[in-house]
Amino acid sequence: MSRVRTCVVTCIGVLVLAPLALARAEAPAPAESLARLKAGNATFVADPSEPLPVDAEKRAALAKGQSPFATVLSCADSRVPPEIIFHAGLGDLFVVRAAGHVADRSVLASLEYAAEHLHSPLIVVMGHEMCGAVKATMETPKGQSLGPNLDYLLKAIRPAVARAASQPESQRLRAAIMENVEETINNLLTSSPILKHMADEKQIGLVGGYYELASGRVLFSAMVDVPAPFSTASH
């Protein structure tokens, strides 16, 4: 399969969306889900102390089932909680977290479940500023072992780090983080026939994100099938 370019690397911010048909009447379109995420993030950026939309009535209703409007695969970093970043309530997001958002088989299974069984129409792969997993990969010489589990993690991130190696040193970590978002999106589509089929049929959309730690802002790529670049003009 040819590599999907999500334009996470060259620039970040403006989202151009192709028309996306609803695969299921009860589920929002990927563009609608993305708009909700962007609105929630705008609330968080403007006032991070704004209470999350959580109440006892909704908590009780969710005991009967869930229908998250978006799925977020993010790093496990303690500074990057998707529900808070997107000002989301109980049952709004299906969240999967792993260091460096590396997609092993349990991560793939979780995302497949959200897309196929919960009808979540959007998958966001969200990297973040100063990602420790990417930084460790950059700083650990190839061949040096940190133990079998960390070696597995770094091996998954190394292709992204290699593609960013030509960037100026001051920009290299940021570039590698964005490359790693793109790497993960491609891994989802090459490793999961279910997600690939659903993306091809426009039943789900996939988009990359980059979270800025200090500002709280999330910058988004275009959908994977739209060859439009990122820009820092907006989010």
XYZ file of N, CA, C and O in Angstrom, residues 12 16 39 66 74 76 79-81 110 113-114 141 145-146 167-168 177 180 194 230:
84
model
N 0.871 23.352 9.900
C -0.154 22.863 10.810
C -1.245 23.889 11.028
O -0.960 25.033 11.224
N -8.830 21.414 5.576
C -9.648 21.388 4.379
C -10.328 20.031 4.326
O -9.671 19.006 4.391
N -14.319 23.167 18.716
C -15.057 24.080 19.593
C -14.718 23.816 21.056
O -14.529 24.753 21.849
N -23.068 3.542 25.111
C -22.236 4.675 24.744
C -22.251 4.891 23.235
O -22.396 3.939 22.460
N -3.958 9.080 21.659
C -2.982 10.086 22.077
C -1.862 9.447 22.871
O -1.931 8.281 23.265
N 0.430 8.835 26.192
C 0.036 8.606 27.580
C 0.533 9.693 28.525
O 0.249 9.641 29.727
N 0.286 15.205 30.812
C -0.108 16.579 30.479
C -1.073 16.648 29.301
O -1.461 17.741 28.885
N -1.466 15.484 28.785
C -2.236 15.449 27.537
C -3.528 14.636 27.706
O -3.724 13.623 27.041
N -4.444 15.035 28.599
C -5.701 14.293 28.773
C -6.739 14.751 27.742
O -7.234 15.886 27.820
N -8.789 -1.754 19.890
C -9.616 -0.746 20.559
C -10.203 0.231 19.546
O -11.387 0.582 19.611
N -12.904 -1.437 17.484
C -14.141 -1.554 18.259
C -14.908 -0.234 18.251
O -16.129 -0.208 18.043
N -14.200 0.862 18.467
C -14.860 2.169 18.493
C -15.494 2.497 17.147
O -16.614 3.009 17.073
N 20.968 5.897 20.777
C 21.617 5.371 19.569
C 20.995 4.037 19.147
O 20.620 3.219 19.985
N 20.181 -0.923 23.842
C 18.941 -1.481 24.375
C 18.536 -0.796 25.673
O 19.362 -0.575 26.561
N 17.262 -0.477 25.761
C 16.678 0.041 26.997
C 15.765 -0.993 27.640
O 15.034 -0.683 28.566
N 16.090 18.123 9.330
C 15.577 19.406 9.801
C 16.620 20.110 10.685
O 17.444 19.462 11.334
N 16.593 21.443 10.748
C 17.492 22.149 11.675
C 17.298 21.646 13.103
O 16.177 21.274 13.484
N 7.944 14.704 15.880
C 6.646 14.444 16.511
C 5.544 14.436 15.450
O 4.665 13.563 15.441
N 5.770 11.412 13.419
C 5.291 10.251 14.152
C 3.769 10.158 14.126
O 3.202 9.061 14.117
N -9.957 -3.490 8.731
C -11.251 -2.921 9.117
C -11.226 -1.409 8.997
O -12.100 -0.792 8.378
N -0.847 21.603 6.171
C -1.082 22.311 7.406
C -0.699 23.777 7.243
O 0.128 24.127 6.400
